[in-house]
Tab-separated table of C-alpha atoms and ligand atoms in Angstrom:
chain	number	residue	atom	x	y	z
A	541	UNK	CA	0.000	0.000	0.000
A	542	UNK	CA	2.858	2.433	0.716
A	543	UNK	CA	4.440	1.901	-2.780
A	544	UNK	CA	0.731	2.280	-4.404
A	545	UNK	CA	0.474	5.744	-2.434
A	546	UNK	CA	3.498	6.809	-3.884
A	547	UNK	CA	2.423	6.101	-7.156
A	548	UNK	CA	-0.627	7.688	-6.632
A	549	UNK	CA	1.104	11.255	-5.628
A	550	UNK	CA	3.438	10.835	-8.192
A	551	UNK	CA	0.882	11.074	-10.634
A	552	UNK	CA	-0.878	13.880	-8.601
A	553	UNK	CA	1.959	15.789	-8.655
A	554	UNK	CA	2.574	15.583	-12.481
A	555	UNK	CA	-0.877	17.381	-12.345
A	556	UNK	CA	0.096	19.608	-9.931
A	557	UNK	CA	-2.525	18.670	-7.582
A	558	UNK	CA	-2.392	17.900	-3.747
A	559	UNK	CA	-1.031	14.749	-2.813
A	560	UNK	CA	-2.990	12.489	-0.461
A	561	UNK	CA	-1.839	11.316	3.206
A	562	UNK	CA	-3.069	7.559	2.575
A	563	UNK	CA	-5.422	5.427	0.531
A	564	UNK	CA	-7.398	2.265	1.206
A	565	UNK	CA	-9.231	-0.407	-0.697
A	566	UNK	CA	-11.787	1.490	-1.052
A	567	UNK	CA	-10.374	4.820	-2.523
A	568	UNK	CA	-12.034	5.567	-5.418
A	569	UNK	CA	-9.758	6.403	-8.315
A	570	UNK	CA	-11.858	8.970	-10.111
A	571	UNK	CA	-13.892	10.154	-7.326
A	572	UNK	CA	-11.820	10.279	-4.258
A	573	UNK	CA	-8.420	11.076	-6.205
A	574	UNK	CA	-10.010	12.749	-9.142
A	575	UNK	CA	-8.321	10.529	-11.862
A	576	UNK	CA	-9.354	11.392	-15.334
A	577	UNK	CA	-8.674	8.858	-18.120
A	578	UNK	CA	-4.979	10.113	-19.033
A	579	UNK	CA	-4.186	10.069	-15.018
A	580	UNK	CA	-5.478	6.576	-15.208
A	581	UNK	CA	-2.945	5.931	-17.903
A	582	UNK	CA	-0.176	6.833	-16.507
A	583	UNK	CA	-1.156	4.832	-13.162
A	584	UNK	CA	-1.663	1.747	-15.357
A	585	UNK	CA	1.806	2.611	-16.922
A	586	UNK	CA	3.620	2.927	-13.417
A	587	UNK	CA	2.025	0.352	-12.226
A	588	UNK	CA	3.137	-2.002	-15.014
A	589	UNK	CA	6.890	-1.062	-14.951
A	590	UNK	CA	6.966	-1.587	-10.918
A	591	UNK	CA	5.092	-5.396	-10.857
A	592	UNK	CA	4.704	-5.895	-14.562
A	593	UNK	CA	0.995	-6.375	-14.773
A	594	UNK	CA	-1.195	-4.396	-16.645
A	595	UNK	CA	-4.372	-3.606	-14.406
A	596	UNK	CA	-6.329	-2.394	-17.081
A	597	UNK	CA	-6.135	-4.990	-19.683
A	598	UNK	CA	-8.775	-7.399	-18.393
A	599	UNK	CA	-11.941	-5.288	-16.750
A	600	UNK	CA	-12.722	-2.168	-14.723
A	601	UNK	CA	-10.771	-0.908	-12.300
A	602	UNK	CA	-12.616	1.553	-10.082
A	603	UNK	CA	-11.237	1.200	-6.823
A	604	UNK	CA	-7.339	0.923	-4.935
A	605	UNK	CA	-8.840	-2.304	-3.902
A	606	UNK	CA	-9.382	-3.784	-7.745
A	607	UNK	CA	-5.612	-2.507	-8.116
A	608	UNK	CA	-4.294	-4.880	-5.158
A	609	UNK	CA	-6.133	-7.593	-6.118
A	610	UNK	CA	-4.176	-7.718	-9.466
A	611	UNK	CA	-0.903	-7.054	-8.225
A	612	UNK	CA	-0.935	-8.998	-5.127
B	744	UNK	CA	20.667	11.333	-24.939
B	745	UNK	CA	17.613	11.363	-27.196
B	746	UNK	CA	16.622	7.729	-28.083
B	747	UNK	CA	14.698	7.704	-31.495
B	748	UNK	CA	12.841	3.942	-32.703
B	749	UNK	CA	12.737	3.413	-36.272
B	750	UNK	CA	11.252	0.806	-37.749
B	751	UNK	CA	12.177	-0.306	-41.620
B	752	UNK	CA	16.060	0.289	-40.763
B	753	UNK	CA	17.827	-1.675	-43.241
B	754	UNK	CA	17.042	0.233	-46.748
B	755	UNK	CA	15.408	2.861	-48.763
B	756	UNK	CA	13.832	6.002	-46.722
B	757	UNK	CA	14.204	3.775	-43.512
B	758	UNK	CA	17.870	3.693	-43.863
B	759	UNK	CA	18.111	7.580	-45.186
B	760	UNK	CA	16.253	8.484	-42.069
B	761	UNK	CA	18.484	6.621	-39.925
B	762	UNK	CA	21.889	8.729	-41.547
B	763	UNK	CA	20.327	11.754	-40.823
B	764	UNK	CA	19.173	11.433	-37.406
B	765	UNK	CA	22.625	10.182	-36.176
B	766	UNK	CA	24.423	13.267	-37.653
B	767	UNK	CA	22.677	14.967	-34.594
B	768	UNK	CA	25.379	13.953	-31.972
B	769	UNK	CA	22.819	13.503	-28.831
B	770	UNK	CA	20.997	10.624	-30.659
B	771	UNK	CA	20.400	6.980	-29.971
B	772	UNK	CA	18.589	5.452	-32.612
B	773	UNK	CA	16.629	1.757	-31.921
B	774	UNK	CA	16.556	0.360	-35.355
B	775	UNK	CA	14.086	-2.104	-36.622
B	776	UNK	CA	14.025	-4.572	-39.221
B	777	UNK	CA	13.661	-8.037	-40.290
B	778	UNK	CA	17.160	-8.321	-42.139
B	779	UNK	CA	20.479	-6.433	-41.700
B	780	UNK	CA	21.513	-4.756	-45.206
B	781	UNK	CA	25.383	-4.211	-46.156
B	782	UNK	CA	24.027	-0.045	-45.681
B	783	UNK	CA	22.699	-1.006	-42.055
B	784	UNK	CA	25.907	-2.763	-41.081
B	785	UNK	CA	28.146	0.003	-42.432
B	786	UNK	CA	26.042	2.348	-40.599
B	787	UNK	CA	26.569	0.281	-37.367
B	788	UNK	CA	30.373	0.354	-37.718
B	789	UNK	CA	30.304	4.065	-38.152
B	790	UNK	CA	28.348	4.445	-34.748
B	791	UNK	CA	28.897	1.461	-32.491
B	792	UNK	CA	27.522	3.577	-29.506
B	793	UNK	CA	24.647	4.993	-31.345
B	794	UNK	CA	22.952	3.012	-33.396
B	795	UNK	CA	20.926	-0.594	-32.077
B	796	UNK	CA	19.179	-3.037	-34.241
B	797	UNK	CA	17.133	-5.523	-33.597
B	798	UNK	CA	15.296	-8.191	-36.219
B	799	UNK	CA	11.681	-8.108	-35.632
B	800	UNK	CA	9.055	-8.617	-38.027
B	801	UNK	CA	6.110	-6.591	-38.106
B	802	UNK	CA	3.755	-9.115	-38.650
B	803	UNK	CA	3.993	-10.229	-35.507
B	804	UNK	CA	1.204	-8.232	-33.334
B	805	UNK	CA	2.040	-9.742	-30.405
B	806	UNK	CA	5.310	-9.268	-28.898
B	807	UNK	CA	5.852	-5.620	-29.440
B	808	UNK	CA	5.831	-5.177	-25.617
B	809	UNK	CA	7.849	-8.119	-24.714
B	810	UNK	CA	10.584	-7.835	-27.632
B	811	UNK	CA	10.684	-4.570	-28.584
B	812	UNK	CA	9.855	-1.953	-25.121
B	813	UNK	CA	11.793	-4.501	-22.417
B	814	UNK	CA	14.114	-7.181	-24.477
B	815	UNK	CA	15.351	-4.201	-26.782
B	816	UNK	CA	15.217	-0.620	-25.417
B	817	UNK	CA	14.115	-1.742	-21.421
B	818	UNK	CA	11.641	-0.164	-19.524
B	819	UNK	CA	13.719	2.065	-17.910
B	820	UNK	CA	15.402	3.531	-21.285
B	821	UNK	CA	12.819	6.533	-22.303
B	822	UNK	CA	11.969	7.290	-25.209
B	823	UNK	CA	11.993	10.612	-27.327
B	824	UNK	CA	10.751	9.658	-30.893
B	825	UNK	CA	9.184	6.924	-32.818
B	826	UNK	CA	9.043	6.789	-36.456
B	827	UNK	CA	6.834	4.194	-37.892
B	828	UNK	CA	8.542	3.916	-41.510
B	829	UNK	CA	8.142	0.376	-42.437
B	830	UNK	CA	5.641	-0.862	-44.933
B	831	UNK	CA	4.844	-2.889	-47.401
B	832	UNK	CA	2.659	-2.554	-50.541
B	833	UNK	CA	-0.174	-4.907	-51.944
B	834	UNK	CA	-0.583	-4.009	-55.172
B	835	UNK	CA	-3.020	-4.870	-57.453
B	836	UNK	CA	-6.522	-3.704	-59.019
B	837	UNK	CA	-9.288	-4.109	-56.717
B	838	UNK	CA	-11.288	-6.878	-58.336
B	839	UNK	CA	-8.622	-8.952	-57.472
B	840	UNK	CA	-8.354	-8.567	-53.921
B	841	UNK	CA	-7.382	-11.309	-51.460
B	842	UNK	CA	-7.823	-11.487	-47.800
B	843	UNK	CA	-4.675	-13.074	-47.168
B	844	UNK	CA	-2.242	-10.714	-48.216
B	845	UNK	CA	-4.668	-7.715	-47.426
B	846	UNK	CA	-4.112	-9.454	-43.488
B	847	UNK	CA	-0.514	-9.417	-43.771
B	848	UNK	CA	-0.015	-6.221	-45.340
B	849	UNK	CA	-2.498	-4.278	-42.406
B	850	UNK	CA	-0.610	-5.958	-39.940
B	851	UNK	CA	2.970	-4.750	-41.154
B	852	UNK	CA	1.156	-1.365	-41.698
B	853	UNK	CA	-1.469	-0.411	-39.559
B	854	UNK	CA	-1.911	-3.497	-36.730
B	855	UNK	CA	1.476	-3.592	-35.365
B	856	UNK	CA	2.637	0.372	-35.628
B	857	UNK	CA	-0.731	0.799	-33.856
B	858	UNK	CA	0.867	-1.403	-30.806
B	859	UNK	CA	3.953	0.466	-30.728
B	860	UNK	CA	2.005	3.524	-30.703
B	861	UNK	CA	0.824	2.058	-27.478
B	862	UNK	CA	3.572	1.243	-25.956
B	863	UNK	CA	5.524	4.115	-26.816
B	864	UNK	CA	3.112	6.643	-25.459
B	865	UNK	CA	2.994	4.243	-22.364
B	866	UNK	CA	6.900	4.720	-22.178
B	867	UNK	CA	6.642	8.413	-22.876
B	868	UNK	CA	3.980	8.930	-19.580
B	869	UNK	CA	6.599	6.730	-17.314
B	870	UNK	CA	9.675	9.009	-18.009
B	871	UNK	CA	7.382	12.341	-18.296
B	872	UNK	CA	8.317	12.892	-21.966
B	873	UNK	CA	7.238	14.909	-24.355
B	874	UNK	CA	7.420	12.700	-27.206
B	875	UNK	CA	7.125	13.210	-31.152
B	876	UNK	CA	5.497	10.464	-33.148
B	877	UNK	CA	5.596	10.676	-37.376
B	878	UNK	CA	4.383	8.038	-38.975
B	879	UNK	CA	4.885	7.674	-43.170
B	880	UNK	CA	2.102	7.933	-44.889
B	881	UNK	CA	2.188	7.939	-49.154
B	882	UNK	CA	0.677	10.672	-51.329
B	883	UNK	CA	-1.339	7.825	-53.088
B	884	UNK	CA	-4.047	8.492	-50.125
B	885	UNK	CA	-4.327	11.988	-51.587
B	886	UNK	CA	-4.398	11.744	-55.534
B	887	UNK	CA	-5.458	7.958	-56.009
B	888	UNK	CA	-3.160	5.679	-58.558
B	889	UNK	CA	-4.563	2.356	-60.475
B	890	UNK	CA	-3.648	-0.377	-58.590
B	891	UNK	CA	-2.684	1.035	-54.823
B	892	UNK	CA	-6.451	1.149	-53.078
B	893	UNK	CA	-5.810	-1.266	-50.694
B	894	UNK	CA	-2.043	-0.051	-49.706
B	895	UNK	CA	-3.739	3.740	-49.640
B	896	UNK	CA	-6.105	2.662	-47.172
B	897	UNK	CA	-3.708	1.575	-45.036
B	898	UNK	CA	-1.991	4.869	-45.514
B	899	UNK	CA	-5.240	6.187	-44.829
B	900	UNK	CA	-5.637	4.648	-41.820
B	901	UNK	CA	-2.710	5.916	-40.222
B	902	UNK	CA	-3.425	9.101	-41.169
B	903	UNK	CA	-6.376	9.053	-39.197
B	904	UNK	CA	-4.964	7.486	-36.306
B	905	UNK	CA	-2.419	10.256	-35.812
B	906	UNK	CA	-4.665	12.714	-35.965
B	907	UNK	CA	-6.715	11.489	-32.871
B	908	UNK	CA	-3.864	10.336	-31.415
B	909	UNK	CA	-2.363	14.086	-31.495
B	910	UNK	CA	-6.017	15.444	-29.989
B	911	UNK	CA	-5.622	12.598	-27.449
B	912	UNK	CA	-2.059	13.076	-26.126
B	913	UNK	CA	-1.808	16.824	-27.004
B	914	UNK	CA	-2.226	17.800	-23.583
B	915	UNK	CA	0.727	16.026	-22.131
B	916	UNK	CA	2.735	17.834	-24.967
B	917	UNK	CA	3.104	14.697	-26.567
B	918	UNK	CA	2.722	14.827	-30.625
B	919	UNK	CA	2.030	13.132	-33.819
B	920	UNK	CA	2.220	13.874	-37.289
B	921	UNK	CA	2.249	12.448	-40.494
B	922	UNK	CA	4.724	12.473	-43.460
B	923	UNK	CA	2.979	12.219	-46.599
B	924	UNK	CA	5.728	10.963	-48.791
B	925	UNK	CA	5.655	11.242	-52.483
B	926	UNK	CA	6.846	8.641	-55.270
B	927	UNK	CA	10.573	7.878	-54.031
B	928	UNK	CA	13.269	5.582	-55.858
B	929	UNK	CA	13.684	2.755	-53.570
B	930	UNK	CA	13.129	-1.178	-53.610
B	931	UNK	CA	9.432	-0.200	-52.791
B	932	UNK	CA	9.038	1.749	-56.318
B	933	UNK	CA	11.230	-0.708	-58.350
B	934	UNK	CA	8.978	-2.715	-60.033
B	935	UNK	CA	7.068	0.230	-61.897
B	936	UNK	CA	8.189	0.741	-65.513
B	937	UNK	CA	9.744	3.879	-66.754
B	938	UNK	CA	6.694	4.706	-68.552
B	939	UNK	CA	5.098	4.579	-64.589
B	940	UNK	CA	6.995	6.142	-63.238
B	941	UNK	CA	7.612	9.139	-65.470
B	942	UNK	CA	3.397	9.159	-65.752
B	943	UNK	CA	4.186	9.645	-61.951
B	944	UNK	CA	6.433	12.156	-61.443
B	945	UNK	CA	4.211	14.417	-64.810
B	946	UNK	CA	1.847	14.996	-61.886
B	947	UNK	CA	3.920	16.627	-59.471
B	948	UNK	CA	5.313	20.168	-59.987
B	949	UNK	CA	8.548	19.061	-59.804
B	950	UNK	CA	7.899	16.818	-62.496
B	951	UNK	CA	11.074	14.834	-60.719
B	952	UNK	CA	10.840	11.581	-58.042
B	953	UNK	CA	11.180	12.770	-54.367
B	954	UNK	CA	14.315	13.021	-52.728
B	955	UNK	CA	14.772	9.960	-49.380
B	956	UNK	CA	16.637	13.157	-48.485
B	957	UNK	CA	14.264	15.683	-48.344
B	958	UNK	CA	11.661	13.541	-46.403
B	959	UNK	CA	14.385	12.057	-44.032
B	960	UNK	CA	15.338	15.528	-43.254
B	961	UNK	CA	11.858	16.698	-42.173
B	962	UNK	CA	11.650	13.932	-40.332
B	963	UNK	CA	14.184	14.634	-38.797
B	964	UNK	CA	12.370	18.334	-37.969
B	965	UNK	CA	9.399	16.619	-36.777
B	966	UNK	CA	11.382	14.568	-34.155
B	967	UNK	CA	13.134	17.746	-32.616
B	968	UNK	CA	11.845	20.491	-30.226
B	969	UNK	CA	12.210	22.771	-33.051
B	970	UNK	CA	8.470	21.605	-34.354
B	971	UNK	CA	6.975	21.651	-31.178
B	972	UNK	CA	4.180	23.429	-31.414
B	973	UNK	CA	3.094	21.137	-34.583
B	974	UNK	CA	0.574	18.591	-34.496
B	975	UNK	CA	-1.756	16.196	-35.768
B	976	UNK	CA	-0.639	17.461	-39.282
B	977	UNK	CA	-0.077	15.915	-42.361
B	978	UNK	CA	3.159	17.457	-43.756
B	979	UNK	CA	4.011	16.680	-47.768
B	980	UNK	CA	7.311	16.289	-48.828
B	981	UNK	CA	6.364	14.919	-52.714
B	982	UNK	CA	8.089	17.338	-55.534
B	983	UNK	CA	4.515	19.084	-55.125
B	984	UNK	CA	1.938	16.662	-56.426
B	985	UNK	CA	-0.677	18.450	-58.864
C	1841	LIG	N1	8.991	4.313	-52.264
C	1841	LIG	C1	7.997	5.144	-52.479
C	1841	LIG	O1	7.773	5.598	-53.581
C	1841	LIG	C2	7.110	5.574	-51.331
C	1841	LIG	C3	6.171	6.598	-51.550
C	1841	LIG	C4	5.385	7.040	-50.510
C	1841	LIG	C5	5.520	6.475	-49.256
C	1841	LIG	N2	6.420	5.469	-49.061
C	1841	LIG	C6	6.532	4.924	-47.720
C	1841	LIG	O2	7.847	5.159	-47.247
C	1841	LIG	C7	8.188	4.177	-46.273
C	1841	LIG	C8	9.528	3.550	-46.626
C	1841	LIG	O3	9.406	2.893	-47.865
C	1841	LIG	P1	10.646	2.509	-48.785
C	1841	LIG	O4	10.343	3.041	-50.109
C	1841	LIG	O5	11.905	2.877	-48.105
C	1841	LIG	O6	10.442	0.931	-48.841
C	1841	LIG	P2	11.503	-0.263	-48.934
C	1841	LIG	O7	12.716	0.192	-49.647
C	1841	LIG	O8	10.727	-1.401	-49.474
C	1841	LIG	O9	11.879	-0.533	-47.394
C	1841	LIG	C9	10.928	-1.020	-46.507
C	1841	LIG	C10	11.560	-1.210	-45.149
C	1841	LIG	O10	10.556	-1.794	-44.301
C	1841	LIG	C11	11.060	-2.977	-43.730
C	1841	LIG	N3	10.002	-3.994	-43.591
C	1841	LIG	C12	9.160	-4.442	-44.550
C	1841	LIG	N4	8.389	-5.419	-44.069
C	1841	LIG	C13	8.744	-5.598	-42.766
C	1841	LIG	C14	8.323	-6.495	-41.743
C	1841	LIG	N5	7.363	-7.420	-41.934
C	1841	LIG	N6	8.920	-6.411	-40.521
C	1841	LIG	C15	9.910	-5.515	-40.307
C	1841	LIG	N7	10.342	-4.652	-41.240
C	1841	LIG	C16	9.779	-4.695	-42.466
C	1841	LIG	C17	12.140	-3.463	-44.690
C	1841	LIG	O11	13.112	-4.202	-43.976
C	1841	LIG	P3	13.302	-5.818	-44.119
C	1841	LIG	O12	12.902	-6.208	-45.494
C	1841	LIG	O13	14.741	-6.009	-43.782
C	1841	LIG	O14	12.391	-6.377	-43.060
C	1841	LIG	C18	12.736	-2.142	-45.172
C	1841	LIG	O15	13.732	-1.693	-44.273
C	1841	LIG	C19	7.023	3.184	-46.271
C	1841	LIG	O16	6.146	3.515	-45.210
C	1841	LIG	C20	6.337	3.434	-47.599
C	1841	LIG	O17	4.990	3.059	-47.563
C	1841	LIG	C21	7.216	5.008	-50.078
């Protein structure tokens, strides 16, 4: 979860918006974080070059807790 | 370092492209092909630091991520520039059109550039880079010639594709554009006759073939910061087609 939250600032921060103290399973990616599809993107991208899955390429992934389930 | 992909490497424009890219001394050019031409190897002795091949064969759809972004340039080499130059042409009238080699000409084409697309926009968002994309289209989309409808539409195809791609990506400064090549004298042109070709080159302004020069050279251009603010454009480089 740590490694995930530093993704997820990482990409907030290439946006120039505020980062976020913690997530949880049930952080919503566009609604809690305010992801839009090019944010999502580049989270699939970072995600993919850290555990070499790509979360997006089977299904929807709505929440931090559909990302862990993948990459767990 | 900038680190340009290339695909069609070993001859014609491909190779052209690949000459004047290197003469810029902060390039790394990843060079695609399926065979290694006596030009290519030359090339490769002249910059043994600069310039990487790798045989892959476009018809292959399925391990541009696996071959090409982590075997061959690795995940954690960014990338600046992708030119999508190789091609090949089915020619023939269109009452005679087959599936088969329709199939393998979109995947060499369209299918598999389309993948690399992918994955190098996927590489450009990792390592925050504002990339340039051209891909090489033919100026038969745009005037129409007796026996190239199905390789225009594939031409076509890409054209489309980089315009949307450009509206897409345009906002994290990353770019695509189109070359729109006109009749050149490579391996690609050498089975037209004379009389073809010179019925050819009577419709341009020019009334001469287009130089692998000339379009390398803009090319060229459209990788650099120098064109940034251009996109989703369609640039000619064809002795001025009438
Ligand atoms: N020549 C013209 O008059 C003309 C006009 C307008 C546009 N164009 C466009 O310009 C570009 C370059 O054409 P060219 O005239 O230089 O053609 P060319 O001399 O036939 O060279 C084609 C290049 O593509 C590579 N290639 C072909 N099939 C491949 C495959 N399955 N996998 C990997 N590489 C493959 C070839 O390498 P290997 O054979 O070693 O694989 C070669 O390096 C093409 O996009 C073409 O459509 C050409």
């Amino acid at each position: 979860m740590e490694r995930l939250l530093q993704i997820v600032n990482t990409i907030l921060e290439n946006r120039g918006k505020n980062i976020v103290d913690d997530i949880n399973p049930d952080t919503n990616l566009r609604n809690d974080l305010g992801f839009d599809s090019l944010d999502l993107a580049e989270l699939t991208v970072r995600i993919e070059a850290e555990y070499d899955v790509d979360i997006f390429e089977d299904g929807v992934v709505m929440t931090i807790g559909d990302i862990t389930k993948k990459i767990m | 370092m900038r680190n340009i992909l290339i695909t069609g490497v070993s001859r014609g424009l491909g190779l052209e492209i690949v000459k004047s890219i290197l003469e810029e001394e902060d390039t790394v050019v990843y060079g695609i092909s399926r065979s290694k031409s006596q030009g290519l190897v030359n090339l490769m002795d002249q910059y043994p630091f600069r310039l990487k091949w790798m045989s892959y064969d476009l018809n292959d759809v399925d391990h541009v991520r696996a071959r090409i972004f982590k075997d061959f340039i690795g995940i954690q080499t960014p990338i600046h520039g992708f030119v999508n130059n190789a091609a090949v042409a089915y020619d023939d009238i269109v009452t005679n059109l087959n599936y088969e080699p329709l199939l393998d000409m979109y995947k060499v084409n369209v299918f598999t550039p389309m993948f690399v697309t992918k994955y190098v926009i996927r590489h450009f968002l990792l390592h925050q880079v504002k990339g340039s994309i051209v891909h090489v289209s033919s100026i038969s989309v745009h005037t129409g010639y007796k026996g190239l409808a199905m390789y225009a539409s594939s031409k076509g195809a890409l054209e489309a594709f980089s315009k949307n791609t450009a509206r897409e990506w345009g906002e994290k400064g990353i770019r695509s554009n189109i070359l729109v090549a006109g009749f050149m004298e490579t391996d690609m042109s050498a089975t037209l006759t004379e009389d073809q070709k010179n019925r050819i080159y009577k419709r341009t302004s020019m009334k001469t073939p287009t130089t692998t020069k000339s379009v390398a050279a803009t090319i060229r251009f459209l990788l650099s910061d120098l064109s940034r603010s251009i996109t989703g454009q369609n640039v000619y480089v064809d002795s001025g087609t009438i």
